[in-house]
Structures are given as C-alpha cells and as structure tokens.
Amino acid sequence: MHMTRVIYAALLGFALASTLTGEALAGEPVGSTKQVPALDRKTADHARYIIKIAGCNDCHTTGYAEAAGKIPEKDWLKGDGMGWRGPWGTTYASNLRLYFHNLTEEQWVRTARSVEFRPPMPWFVLREMKEQDLRAIYRFVRHLGPAGEPAPAYVPPDQEPKPPFILFPAAPQAAQ
C-alpha cells in the first residue's frame, strides 16, 4: 500500500521538471545568478499552489509524499536520491533550487516550452502551463534560494544504478 502510494505520488510529482538531469543542467547556458526577481505575496501564493497541485514536491522534495506534504518550505525542491529506472536508464528528480539558480526567467520559460526530459518526468505538462504559472514557479524557486546538493547523475540503461531506485515496468505493447 505504501509503495503504491509513493509511486502514484511520484508519477504526479513529475509535473514540473522531475528529471532535470545533470545533462540538462550542463546543457543550458548559465543565466544571471545575481538578480532575483521580485516575489510579491500573490505570486508566491500562486506558485505554492501550482507546485503543490502539479506534484513537483512529490519527487523534487525528499520525503514529501511520505510525510503527506508536511515538509517545511525551506526544504522544498532540493532534489532526491531515489532513482527511477526503466528502459531509458535511471533518472533522478533534480535539485530545482540549484537548477533555477543557473537560469534566467526567460531561459526557464523557453526550456519549459521546448525540452523533452527523460521519463518519468511528464515534460508535456510543462507545455500546458500558462506562462504566468511558469514565471510564478521560477520566481518562487529563485526566492527560496540555492540549497542542497545536486541529485545523482543520470545512469544509462546498460549500467546498474546504486540503490535506492524504483523499477518501472516495460511499456505495454500497442494493440495491433
């Protein structure tokens, strides 16, 4: 029951950028780390709402799903060492606090609209978000500030990841 709940929460939690791999971190030009966008109360409240309902914390905040969301905001979005292993290899929910620290707001919006992350990150959900949602998320995460350590690096499918990891079943075959 617990594992089912965790897996369900995790799948929902990939709505932001769950598997922003080290490869994605390295591939994006570094943005301004000196300018932190203003964060008014309305934007902060909106961002918290989007982050919660999109399930970002479920994967990007260690222990969030198991604690039923009762994790202090100061500990949000620092990534997780739980691997997600499938035919694509093993991916990890990245530390969004460090990731966003290296992006400008414009780079984030462009990334959210164009990138296709590895599973189980539902990158397609980012494309459905309104621009104001993406900007609110960016401003909120930048306001939280950089914290924590980078998540483990992507592990190719032919290599064995270090535990812990969740093994995804093979994709079902399409009906012929």
mmCIF file of N, CA, C and O in Angstrom, residues 5 14 22 29 41 55 64 75 101-102 116 123 127 138-139 150 154 167:
data_model
loop_
_atom_site.group_PDB
_atom_site.id
_atom_site.type_symbol
_atom_site.label_atom_id
_atom_site.label_comp_id
_atom_site.label_asym_id
_atom_site.label_seq_id
_atom_site.Cartn_x
_atom_site.Cartn_y
_atom_site.Cartn_z
ATOM 1 N N ARG A 5 1.252 4.077 -2.972
ATOM 2 C CA ARG A 5 1.012 5.499 -2.724
ATOM 3 C C ARG A 5 2.215 6.331 -3.158
ATOM 4 O O ARG A 5 2.070 7.378 -3.769
ATOM 5 N N PHE A 14 5.970 14.487 -11.170
ATOM 6 C CA PHE A 14 6.868 14.816 -12.256
ATOM 7 C C PHE A 14 6.302 15.921 -13.134
ATOM 8 O O PHE A 14 6.751 16.127 -14.235
ATOM 9 N N GLY A 22 21.430 15.904 -14.880
ATOM 10 C CA GLY A 22 22.685 16.639 -14.924
ATOM 11 C C GLY A 22 22.999 17.077 -16.338
ATOM 12 O O GLY A 22 23.577 18.128 -16.567
ATOM 13 N N PRO A 29 22.644 27.378 -21.022
ATOM 14 C CA PRO A 29 23.569 28.450 -20.694
ATOM 15 C C PRO A 29 23.279 29.004 -19.301
ATOM 16 O O PRO A 29 22.142 29.060 -18.868
ATOM 17 N N ARG A 41 3.353 38.671 -2.587
ATOM 18 C CA ARG A 41 2.567 37.635 -1.909
ATOM 19 C C ARG A 41 1.655 36.871 -2.871
ATOM 20 O O ARG A 41 1.542 35.651 -2.802
ATOM 21 N N GLY A 55 2.345 18.532 -8.266
ATOM 22 C CA GLY A 55 3.075 17.425 -7.668
ATOM 23 C C GLY A 55 4.587 17.584 -7.711
ATOM 24 O O GLY A 55 5.309 16.604 -7.532
ATOM 25 N N TYR A 64 8.589 14.127 0.894
ATOM 26 C CA TYR A 64 7.350 14.910 0.835
ATOM 27 C C TYR A 64 6.105 14.028 0.764
ATOM 28 O O TYR A 64 5.161 14.223 1.518
ATOM 29 N N ASP A 75 12.767 23.425 2.927
ATOM 30 C CA ASP A 75 13.362 22.175 2.445
ATOM 31 C C ASP A 75 12.787 21.714 1.109
ATOM 32 O O ASP A 75 13.142 20.633 0.625
ATOM 33 N N HIS A 101 18.755 28.445 -10.104
ATOM 34 C CA HIS A 101 19.764 29.452 -9.764
ATOM 35 C C HIS A 101 20.649 29.767 -10.967
ATOM 36 O O HIS A 101 21.201 30.857 -11.065
ATOM 37 N N ASN A 102 20.776 28.817 -11.887
ATOM 38 C CA ASN A 102 21.634 28.993 -13.061
ATOM 39 C C ASN A 102 20.877 29.374 -14.328
ATOM 40 O O ASN A 102 21.444 29.305 -15.409
ATOM 41 N N GLU A 116 12.286 17.973 -23.870
ATOM 42 C CA GLU A 116 11.662 16.673 -23.605
ATOM 43 C C GLU A 116 12.593 15.921 -22.667
ATOM 44 O O GLU A 116 13.616 15.396 -23.092
ATOM 45 N N TRP A 123 7.193 16.015 -19.097
ATOM 46 C CA TRP A 123 7.586 17.298 -19.664
ATOM 47 C C TRP A 123 6.439 17.960 -20.420
ATOM 48 O O TRP A 123 6.343 19.172 -20.492
ATOM 49 N N ARG A 127 4.431 22.156 -20.861
ATOM 50 C CA ARG A 127 3.985 22.877 -22.066
ATOM 51 C C ARG A 127 2.544 23.343 -21.966
ATOM 52 O O ARG A 127 2.140 24.265 -22.659
ATOM 53 N N TYR A 138 9.156 29.990 -11.303
ATOM 54 C CA TYR A 138 10.546 30.446 -11.367
ATOM 55 C C TYR A 138 10.847 31.430 -10.250
ATOM 56 O O TYR A 138 11.841 31.284 -9.528
ATOM 57 N N ARG A 139 10.021 32.433 -10.084
ATOM 58 C CA ARG A 139 10.266 33.472 -9.077
ATOM 59 C C ARG A 139 10.243 32.892 -7.662
ATOM 60 O O ARG A 139 11.050 33.276 -6.819
ATOM 61 N N PRO A 150 23.453 18.603 -5.601
ATOM 62 C CA PRO A 150 22.887 18.113 -6.861
ATOM 63 C C PRO A 150 22.396 16.669 -6.698
ATOM 64 O O PRO A 150 22.948 15.900 -5.914
ATOM 65 N N TYR A 154 22.383 11.020 -14.172
ATOM 66 C CA TYR A 154 21.701 10.019 -14.992
ATOM 67 C C TYR A 154 22.593 8.787 -15.155
ATOM 68 O O TYR A 154 23.808 8.900 -15.340
ATOM 69 N N LEU A 167 11.909 0.471 -9.930
ATOM 70 C CA LEU A 167 11.981 -0.136 -11.259
ATOM 71 C C LEU A 167 10.616 0.006 -11.936
ATOM 72 O O LEU A 167 9.613 -0.449 -11.430
#
